[in-house]
Coordinates of C-alpha atoms in Angstrom, one line a residue:
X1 CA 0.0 0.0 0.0
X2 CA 1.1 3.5 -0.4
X3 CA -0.5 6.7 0.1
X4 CA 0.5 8.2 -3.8
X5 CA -2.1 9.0 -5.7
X6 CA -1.5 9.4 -9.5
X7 CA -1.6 13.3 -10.9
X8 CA -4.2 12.2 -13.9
X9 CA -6.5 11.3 -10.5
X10 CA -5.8 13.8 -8.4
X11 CA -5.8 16.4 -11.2
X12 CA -8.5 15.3 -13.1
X13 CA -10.6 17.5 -15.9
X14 CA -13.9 17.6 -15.9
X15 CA -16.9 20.5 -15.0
X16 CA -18.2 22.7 -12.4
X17 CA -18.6 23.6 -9.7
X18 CA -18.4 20.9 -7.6
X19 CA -15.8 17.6 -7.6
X20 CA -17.8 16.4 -4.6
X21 CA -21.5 16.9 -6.0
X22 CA -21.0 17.4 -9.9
X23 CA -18.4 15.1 -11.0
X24 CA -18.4 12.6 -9.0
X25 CA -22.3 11.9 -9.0
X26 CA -21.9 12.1 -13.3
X27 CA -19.1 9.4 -12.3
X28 CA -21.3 7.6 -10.5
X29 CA -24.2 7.0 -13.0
X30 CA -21.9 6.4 -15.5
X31 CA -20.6 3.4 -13.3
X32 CA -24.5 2.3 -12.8
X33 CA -25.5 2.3 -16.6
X34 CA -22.3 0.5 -17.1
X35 CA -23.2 -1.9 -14.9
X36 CA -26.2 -2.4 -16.3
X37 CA -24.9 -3.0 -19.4
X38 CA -22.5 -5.7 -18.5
X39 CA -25.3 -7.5 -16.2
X40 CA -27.2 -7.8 -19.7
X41 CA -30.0 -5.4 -18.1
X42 CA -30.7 -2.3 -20.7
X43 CA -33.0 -4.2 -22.6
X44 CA -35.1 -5.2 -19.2
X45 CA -35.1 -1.8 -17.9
X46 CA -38.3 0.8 -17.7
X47 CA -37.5 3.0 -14.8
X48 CA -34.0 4.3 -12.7
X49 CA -34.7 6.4 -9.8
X50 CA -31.9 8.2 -7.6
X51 CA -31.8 9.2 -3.8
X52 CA -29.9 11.8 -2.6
X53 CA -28.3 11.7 1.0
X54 CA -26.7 14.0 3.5
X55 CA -24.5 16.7 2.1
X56 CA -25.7 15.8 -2.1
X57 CA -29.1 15.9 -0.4
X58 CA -29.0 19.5 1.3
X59 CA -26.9 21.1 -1.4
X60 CA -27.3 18.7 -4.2
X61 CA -29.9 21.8 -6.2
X62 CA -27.3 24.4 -5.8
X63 CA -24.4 22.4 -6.9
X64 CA -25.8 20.5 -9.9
X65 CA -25.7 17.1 -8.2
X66 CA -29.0 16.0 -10.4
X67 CA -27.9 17.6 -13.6
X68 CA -25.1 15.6 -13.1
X69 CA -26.3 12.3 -12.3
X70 CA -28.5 12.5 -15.2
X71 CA -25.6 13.4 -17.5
X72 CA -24.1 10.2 -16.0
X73 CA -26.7 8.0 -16.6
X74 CA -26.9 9.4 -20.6
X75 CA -23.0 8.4 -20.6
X76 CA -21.8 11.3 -20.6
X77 CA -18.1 12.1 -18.9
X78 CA -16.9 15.0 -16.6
X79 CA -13.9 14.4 -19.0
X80 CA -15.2 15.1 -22.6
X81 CA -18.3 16.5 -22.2
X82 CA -19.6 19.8 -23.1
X83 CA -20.4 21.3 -20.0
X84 CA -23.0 23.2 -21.9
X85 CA -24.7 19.3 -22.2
X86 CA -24.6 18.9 -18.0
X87 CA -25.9 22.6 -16.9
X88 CA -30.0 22.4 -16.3
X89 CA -30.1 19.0 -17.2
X90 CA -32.7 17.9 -14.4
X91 CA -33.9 21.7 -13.5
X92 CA -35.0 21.9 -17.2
X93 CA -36.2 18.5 -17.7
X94 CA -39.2 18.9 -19.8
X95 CA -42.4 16.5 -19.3
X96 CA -42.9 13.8 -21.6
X97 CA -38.9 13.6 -22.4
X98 CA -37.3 10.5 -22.3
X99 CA -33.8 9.4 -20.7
X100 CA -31.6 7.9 -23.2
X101 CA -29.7 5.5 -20.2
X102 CA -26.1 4.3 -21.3
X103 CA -26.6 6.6 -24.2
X104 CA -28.7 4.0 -25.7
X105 CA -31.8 2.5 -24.0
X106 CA -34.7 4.9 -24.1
X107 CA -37.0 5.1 -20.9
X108 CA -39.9 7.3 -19.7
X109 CA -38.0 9.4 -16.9
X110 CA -39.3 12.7 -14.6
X111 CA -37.9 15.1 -12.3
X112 CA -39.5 13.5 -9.3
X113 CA -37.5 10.6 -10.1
X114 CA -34.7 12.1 -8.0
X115 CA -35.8 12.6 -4.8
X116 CA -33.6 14.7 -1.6
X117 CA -32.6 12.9 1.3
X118 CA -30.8 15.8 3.5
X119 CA -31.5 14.6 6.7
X120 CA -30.5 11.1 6.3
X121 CA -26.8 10.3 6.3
X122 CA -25.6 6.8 5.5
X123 CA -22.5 5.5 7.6
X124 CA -19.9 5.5 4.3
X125 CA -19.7 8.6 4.3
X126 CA -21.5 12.2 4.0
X127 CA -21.9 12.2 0.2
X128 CA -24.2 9.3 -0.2
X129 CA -26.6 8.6 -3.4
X130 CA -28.5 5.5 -4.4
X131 CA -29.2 4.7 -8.0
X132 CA -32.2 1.7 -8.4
X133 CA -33.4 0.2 -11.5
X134 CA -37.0 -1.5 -12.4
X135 CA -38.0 -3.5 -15.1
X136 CA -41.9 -2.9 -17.1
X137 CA -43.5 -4.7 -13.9
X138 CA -41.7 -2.1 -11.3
X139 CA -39.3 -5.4 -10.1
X140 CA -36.1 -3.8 -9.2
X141 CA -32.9 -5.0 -11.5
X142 CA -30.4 -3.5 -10.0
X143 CA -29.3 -1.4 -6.7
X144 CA -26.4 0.3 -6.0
X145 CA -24.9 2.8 -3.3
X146 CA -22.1 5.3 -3.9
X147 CA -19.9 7.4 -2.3
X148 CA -18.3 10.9 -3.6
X149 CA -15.6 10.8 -1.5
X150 CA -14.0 13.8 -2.5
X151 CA -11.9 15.2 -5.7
X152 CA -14.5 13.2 -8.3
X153 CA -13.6 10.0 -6.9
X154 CA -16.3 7.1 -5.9
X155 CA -16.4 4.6 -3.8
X156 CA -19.5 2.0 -3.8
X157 CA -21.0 0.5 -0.8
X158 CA -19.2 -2.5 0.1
X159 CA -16.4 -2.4 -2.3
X160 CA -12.5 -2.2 -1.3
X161 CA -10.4 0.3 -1.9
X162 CA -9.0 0.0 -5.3
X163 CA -5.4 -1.0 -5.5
X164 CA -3.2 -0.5 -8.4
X165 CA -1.9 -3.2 -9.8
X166 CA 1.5 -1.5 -10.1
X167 CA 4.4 -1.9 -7.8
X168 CA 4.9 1.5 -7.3
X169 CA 8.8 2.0 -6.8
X170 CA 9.0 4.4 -4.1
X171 CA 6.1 3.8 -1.7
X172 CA 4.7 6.4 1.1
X173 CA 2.5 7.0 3.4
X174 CA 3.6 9.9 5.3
X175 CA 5.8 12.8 4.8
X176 CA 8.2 11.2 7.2
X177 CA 8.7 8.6 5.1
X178 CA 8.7 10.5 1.7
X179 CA 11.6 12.7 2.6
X180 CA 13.4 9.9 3.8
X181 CA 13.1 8.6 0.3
X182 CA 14.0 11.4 -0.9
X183 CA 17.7 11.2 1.1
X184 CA 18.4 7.8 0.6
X185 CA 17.9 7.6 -3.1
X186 CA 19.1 11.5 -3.8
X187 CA 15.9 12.7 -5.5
X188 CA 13.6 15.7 -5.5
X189 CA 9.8 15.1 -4.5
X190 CA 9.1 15.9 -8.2
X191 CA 11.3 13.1 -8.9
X192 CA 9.5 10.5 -6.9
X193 CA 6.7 11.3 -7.5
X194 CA 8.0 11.0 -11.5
X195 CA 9.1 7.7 -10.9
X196 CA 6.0 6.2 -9.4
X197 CA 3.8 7.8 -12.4
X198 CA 6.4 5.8 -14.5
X199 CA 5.0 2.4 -13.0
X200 CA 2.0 2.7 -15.4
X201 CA 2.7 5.3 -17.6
X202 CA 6.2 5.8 -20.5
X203 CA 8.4 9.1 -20.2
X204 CA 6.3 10.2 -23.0
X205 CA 2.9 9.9 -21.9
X206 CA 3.9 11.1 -17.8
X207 CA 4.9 14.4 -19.6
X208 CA 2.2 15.2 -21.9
X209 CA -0.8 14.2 -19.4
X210 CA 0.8 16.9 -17.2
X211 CA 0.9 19.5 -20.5
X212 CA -2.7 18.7 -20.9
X213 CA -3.4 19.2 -17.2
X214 CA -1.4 22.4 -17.5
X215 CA -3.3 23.9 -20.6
X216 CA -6.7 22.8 -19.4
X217 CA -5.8 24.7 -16.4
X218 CA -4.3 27.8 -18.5
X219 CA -7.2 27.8 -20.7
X220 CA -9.9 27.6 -17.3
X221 CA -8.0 31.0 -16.4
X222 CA -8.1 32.5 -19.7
X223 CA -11.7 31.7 -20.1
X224 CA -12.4 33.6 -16.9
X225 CA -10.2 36.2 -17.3
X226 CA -12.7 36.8 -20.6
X227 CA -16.1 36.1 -19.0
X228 CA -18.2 38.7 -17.6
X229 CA -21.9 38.4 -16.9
X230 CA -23.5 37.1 -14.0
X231 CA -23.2 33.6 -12.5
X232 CA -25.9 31.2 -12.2
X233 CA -28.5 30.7 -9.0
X234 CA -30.7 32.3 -6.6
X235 CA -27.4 34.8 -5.6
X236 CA -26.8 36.6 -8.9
X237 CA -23.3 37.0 -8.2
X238 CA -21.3 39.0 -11.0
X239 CA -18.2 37.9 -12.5
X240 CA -15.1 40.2 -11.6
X241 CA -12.3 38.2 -13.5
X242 CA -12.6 40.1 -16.4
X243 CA -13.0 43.8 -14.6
X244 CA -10.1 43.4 -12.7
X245 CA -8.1 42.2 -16.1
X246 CA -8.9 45.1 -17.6
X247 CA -7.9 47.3 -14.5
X248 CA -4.9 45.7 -14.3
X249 CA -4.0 45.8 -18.2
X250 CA -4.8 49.6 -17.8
X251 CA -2.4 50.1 -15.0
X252 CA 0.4 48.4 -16.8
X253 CA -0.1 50.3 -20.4
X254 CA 0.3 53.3 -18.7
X255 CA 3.7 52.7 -17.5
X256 CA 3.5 51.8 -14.3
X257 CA 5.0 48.3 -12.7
X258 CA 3.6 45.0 -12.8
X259 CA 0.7 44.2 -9.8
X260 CA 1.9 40.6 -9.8
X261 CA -0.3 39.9 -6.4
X262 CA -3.3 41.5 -8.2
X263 CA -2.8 39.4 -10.7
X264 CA -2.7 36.1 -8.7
X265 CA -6.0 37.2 -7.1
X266 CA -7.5 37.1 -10.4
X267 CA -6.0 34.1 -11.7
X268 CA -8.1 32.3 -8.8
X269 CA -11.0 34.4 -9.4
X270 CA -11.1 33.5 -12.8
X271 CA -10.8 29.8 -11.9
X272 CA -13.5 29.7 -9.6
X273 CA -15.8 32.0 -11.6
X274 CA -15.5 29.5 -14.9
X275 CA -16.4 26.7 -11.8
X276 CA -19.4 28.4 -10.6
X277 CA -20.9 28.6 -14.5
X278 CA -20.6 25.1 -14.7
X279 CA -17.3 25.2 -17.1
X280 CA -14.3 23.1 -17.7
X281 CA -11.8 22.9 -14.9
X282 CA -9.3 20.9 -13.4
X283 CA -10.6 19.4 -9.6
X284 CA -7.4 20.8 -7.7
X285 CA -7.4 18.9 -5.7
X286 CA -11.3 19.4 -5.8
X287 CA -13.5 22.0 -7.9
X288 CA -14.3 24.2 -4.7
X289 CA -10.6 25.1 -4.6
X290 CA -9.7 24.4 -8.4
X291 CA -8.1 27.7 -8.4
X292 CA -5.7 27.8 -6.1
X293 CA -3.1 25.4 -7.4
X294 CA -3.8 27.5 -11.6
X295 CA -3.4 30.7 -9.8
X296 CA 0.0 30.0 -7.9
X297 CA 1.2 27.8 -11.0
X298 CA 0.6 30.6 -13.3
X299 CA 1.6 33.6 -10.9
X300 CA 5.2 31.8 -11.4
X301 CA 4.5 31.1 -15.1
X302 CA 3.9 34.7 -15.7
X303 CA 6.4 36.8 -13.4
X304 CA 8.6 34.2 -12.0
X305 CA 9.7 31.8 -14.7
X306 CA 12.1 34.0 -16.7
X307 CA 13.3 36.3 -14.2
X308 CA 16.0 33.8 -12.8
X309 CA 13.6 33.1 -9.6
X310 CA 12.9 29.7 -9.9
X311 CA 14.1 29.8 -13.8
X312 CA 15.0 26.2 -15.5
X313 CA 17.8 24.8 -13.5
X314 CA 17.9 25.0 -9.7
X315 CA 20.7 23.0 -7.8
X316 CA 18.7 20.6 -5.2
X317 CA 20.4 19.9 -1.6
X318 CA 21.9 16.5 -3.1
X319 CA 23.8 18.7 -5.9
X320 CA 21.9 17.6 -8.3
X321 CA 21.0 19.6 -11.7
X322 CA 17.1 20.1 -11.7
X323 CA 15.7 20.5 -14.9
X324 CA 17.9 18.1 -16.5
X325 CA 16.3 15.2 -18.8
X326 CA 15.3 13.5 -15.7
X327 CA 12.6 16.3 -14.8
X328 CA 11.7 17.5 -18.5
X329 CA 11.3 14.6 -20.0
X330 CA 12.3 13.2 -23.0
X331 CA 13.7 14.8 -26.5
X332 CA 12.7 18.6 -25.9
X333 CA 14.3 18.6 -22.8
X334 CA 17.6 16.6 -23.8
X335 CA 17.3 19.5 -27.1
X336 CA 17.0 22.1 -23.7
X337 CA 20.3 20.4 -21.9
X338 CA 22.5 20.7 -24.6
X339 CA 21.5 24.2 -26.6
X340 CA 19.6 22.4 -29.9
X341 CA 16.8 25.1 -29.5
X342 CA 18.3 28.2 -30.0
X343 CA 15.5 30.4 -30.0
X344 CA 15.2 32.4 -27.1
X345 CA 10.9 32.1 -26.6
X346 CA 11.5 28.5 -27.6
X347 CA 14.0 27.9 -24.9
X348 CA 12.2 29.7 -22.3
X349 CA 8.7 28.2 -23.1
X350 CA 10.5 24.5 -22.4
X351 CA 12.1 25.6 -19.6
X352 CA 8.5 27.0 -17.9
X353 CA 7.0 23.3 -19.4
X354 CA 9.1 21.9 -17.3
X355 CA 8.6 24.2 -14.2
X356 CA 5.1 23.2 -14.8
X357 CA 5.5 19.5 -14.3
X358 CA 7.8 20.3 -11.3
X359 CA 5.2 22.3 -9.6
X360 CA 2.6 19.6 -10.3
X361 CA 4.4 15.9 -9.4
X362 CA 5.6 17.7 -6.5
X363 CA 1.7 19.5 -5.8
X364 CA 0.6 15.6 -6.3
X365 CA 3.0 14.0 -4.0
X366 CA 2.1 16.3 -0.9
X367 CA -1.9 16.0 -1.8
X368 CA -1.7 12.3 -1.8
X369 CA -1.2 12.5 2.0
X370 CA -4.0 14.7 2.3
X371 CA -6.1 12.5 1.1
X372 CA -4.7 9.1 2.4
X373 CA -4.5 10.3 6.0
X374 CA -6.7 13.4 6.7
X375 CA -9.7 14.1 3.4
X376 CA -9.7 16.5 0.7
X377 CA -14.0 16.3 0.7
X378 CA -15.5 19.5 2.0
X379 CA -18.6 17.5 3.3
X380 CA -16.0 15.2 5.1
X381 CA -13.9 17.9 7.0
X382 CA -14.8 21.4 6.2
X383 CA -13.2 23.7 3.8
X384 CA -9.8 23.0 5.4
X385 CA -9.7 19.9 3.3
X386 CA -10.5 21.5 0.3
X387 CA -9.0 25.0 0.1
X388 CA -6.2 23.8 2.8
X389 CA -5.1 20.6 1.1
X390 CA -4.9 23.0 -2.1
X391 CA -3.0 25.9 -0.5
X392 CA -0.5 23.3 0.8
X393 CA -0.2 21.4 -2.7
X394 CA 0.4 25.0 -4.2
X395 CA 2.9 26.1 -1.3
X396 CA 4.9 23.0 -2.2
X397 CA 4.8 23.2 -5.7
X398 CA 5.6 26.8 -6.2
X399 CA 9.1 26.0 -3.3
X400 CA 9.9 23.1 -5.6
X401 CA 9.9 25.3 -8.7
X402 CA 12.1 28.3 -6.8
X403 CA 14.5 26.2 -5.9
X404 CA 14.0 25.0 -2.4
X405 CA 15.0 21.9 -0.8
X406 CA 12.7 18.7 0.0
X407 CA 12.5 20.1 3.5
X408 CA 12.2 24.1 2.7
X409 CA 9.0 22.2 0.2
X410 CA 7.3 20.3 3.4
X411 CA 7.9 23.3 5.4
X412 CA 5.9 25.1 3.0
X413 CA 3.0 22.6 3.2
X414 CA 3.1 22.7 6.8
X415 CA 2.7 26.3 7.1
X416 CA -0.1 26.8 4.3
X417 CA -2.3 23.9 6.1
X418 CA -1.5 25.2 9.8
X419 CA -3.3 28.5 8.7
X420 CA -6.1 26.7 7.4
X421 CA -7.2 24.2 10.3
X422 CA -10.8 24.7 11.3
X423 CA -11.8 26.1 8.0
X424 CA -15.9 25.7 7.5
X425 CA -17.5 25.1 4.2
X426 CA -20.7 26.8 4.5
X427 CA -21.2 28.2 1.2
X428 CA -24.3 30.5 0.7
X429 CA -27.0 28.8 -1.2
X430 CA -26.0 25.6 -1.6
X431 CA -23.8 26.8 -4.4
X432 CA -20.1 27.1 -5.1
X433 CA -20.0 31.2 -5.2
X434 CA -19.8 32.9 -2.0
X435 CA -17.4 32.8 -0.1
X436 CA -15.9 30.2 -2.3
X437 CA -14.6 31.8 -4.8
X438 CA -12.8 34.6 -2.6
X439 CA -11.4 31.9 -0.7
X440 CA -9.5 30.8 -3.6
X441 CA -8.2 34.1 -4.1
X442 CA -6.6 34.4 -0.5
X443 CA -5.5 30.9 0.0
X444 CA -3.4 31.5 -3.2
X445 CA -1.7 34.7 -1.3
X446 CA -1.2 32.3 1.4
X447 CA 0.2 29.7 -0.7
X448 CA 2.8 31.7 -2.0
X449 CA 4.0 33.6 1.5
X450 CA 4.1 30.3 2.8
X451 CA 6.5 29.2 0.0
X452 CA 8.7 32.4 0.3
X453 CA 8.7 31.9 4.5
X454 CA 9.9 28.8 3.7
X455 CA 12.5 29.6 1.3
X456 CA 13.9 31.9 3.8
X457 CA 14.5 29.1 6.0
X458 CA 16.7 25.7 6.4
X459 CA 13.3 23.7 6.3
X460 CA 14.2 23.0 10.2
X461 CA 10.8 23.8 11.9
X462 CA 8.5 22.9 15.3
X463 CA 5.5 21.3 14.1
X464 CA 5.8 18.4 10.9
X465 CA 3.3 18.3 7.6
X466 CA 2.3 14.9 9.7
X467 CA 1.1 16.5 12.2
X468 CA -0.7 19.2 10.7
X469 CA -2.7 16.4 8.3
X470 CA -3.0 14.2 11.7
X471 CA -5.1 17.3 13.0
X472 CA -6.6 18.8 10.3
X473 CA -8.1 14.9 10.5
X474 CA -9.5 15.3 14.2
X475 CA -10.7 18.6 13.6
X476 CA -12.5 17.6 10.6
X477 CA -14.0 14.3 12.8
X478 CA -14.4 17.1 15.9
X479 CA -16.6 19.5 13.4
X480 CA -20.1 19.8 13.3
X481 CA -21.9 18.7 10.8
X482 CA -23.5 22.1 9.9
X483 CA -20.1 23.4 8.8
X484 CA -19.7 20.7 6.7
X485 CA -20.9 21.8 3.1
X486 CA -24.4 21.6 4.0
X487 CA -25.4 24.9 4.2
X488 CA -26.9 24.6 7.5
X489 CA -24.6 27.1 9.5
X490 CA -22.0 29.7 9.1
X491 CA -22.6 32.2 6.2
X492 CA -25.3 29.9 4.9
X493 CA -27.3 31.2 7.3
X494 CA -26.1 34.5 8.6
X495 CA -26.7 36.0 5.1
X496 CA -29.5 36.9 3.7
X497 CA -30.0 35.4 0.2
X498 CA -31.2 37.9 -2.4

């Protein structure tokens, strides 16, 4: 067992606003029409009904949990989907319209065949939902109970964990252990965590899933950078992104300095803005803080990258050269090492490639213990699972990309969650707006004062990244209910919804 968790899991693209209660419900009735399927059952059924429990129950409406579900069912993925497909699926289900289950069988379906069960919440865990077939004579086919644990993934009642098959060479479960790693064998966190994505995956492919994570990410910023208007829901919240672009493009064409901390405010704006519509984005570790980890990445992407802070080649504690083939992968970066691109963007748009993949194998290393030893699910422990686990992922991949050591990078992990422990998700609404998508916005600050704290230390500090995740576990367990995304205290109900 180990605690890594693959990047094309952790970071995995799919839709808004919510990892928890959009994609992993749309994962979960694609499972069930799969299942279906294989059990040689289309053709039998008439009828699928859904229940709704706890935290998909109470907020399930505001997040797009039914939308979703019935996108699932249709076969449609969080992956390739247009997210135009998903949005208003359920709310504007019109009478009379038939559900085309697996993307082939069609049965009579209505909205009241989803029903909301807030008030019960099943023992697996606070995101419960319950998907039943029925053949022509209402006899059920086919039952089955899943769990959104967090970050898109399910879980269904009664199965195991899954397992990878793979022998994963360098094996973890705590940070303890995954800096010992790093000193015995003499290798960045990036680097193990590049070696265990190499039990499954070739050099090739490791390198351009994390380019494709990296421009769906890029693209979720410049989309919301570009989006004004007015969100969806009850709230009517207007998009700033775009106004604040504009300010800041203003300030800079009239000669004055670069706002970089402006501009990493809007980065996660932007982020969480395209989330809230419903658009493509990248869970982040989840979609309720999908824009921390864009924000910080790009904030060094932008102002960092070719300024010598951070820039291509950094010297790790073991004297080793990062940036060299080992870390950019493949020809381009061997064509890097040795001066066969000579042209200046050319060499300096590798070099930031490779940043990239830095910041995120190291971002997926440290958010694998999140989620093997504390939770990244808001419903589960509070926001400081969500937007904490993300600030700390960011912290660490933004020290790794500046240069720091493995210990300077937990240090910076540490100090992002300590800051964040006892964090409530009690989002206005039911939906993924206020005060979400501030959140974002300060948590990426955070991120990156945590990193440059760190830097200015020897990565010798008091309290360990274990311990921080061993807490931010007990406070999560220790937290009531209401303040875990189910709109029933905090903000949720000390605002007045307009």
């Amino acid at each position: 067992m180990t605690a890594y968790v693959s990047a094309f899991d952790l970071f995995s693209i799919g839709v808004g606003p919510s990892s928890s209660h959009t994609v992993g419900p749309m994962r979960a009735g694609v499972d069930f029409a799969a299942r279906l399927r294989a059990a040689g059952l289309l053709e039998k059924v008439e009828r699928v009904t859904c229940e709704l429990f706890g935290s998909l129950g109470a907020t399930g409406l505001g997040h797009g949990t039914p939308d979703a579900v019935l996108a699932g069912l249709q076969d449609l993925h969080p992956e390739t989907c247009d997210p135009d497909d998903v949005r208003a699926l359920w709310s504007d289900w019109p009478e009379g319209r038939d559900l085309l289950l697996a993307g082939e069988r069609r049965i009579p379906f209505t909205k009241d065949d989803v029903s909301f069960v807030p008030r019960t919440r099943l023992p697996g865990h606070p995101n419960a939902m319950t998907l039943h077939a029925f053949d022509a004579e209402g006899a059920p086919l086919l039952e089955q109970t899943y769990y959104s644990i967090g970050g898109g993934f399910i879980r269904r009642d009664g199965e195991e964990a899954r397992v990878s098959a793979a022998v994963q060479p360098y094996p973890y479960d705590t940070a303890e252990e995954l800096l010992a790693l790093c000193d015995e064998n003499r290798l960045t966190i990036a680097e193990i965590a590049r070696a265990n994505e190499m039990a499954t995956r070739s050099e090739a492919e490791v390198a351009a899933g994390l380019d494709a994570i990296w421009d769906a990410m890029y693209s979720c910023v410049d989309a919301g950078l570009h989006s004004g208007g007015t969100l969806p829901g009850i709230l009517k919240v207007k998009r700033r992104a775009s106004d604040i672009r504009e300010q800041l493009e203003a300030v800079e064409s009239d000669g004055h300095p670069q706002v970089p901390g402006e501009w990493l405010g809007a980065f996660a704006l932007a982020v969480n803005e395209e989330n809230a519509a419903g658009g493509r984005v990248v869970t982040a570790p989840t979609n309720g803080a999908a824009g921390i980890l864009p924000a910080v990445a790009m904030y060094w992407w932008r102002f960092l990258a070719d300024s010598g802070l951070g820039a291509g080649n950094a010297v790790t504690p073991y004297g080793e050269l990062v940036g060299s083939a080992l870390l950019g992968f493949g020809a381009e970066a061997s064509l890097v090492a040795v001066g066969a691109i000579e042209d200046p963007d050319e060499v300096a748009e590798a070099n930031r490639r490779r940043g990239i993949r830095r910041f995120l194998l190291t971002a997926t290393a440290l958010g694998s213990l999140f989620k093997a030893n504390a939770s990244i699910s808001g419903a589960e422990g509070g926001c400081q699972a969500e937007v904490g686990s993300a600030c700390a992922m960011a912290a660490g991949g933004l020290t790794a990309v500046m240069g720091g050591t493995v210990r300077q990078i937990e240090n910076a992990a540490e100090i992002a969650m300590e800051h964040h422990l006892g964090l409530t998700c009690d989002p206005i609404g039911g939906l993924v707006q206020i005060p979400c998508i501030e959140r974002n916005a300060i948590a990426a600050s955070t991120a990156v004062t945590a990193a440059r704290l760190a830097l200015r230390g020897d990565g010798h500090h008091y309290v360990s990244l274990d311990a921080v995740v061993e807490t931010m576990r007990q406070t999560g367990l220790d937290m009531s209910t209401k303040y875990k995304e189910t709109s029933e205290g905090g903000l949720a109900v000390n605002v007045i919804e307009c």
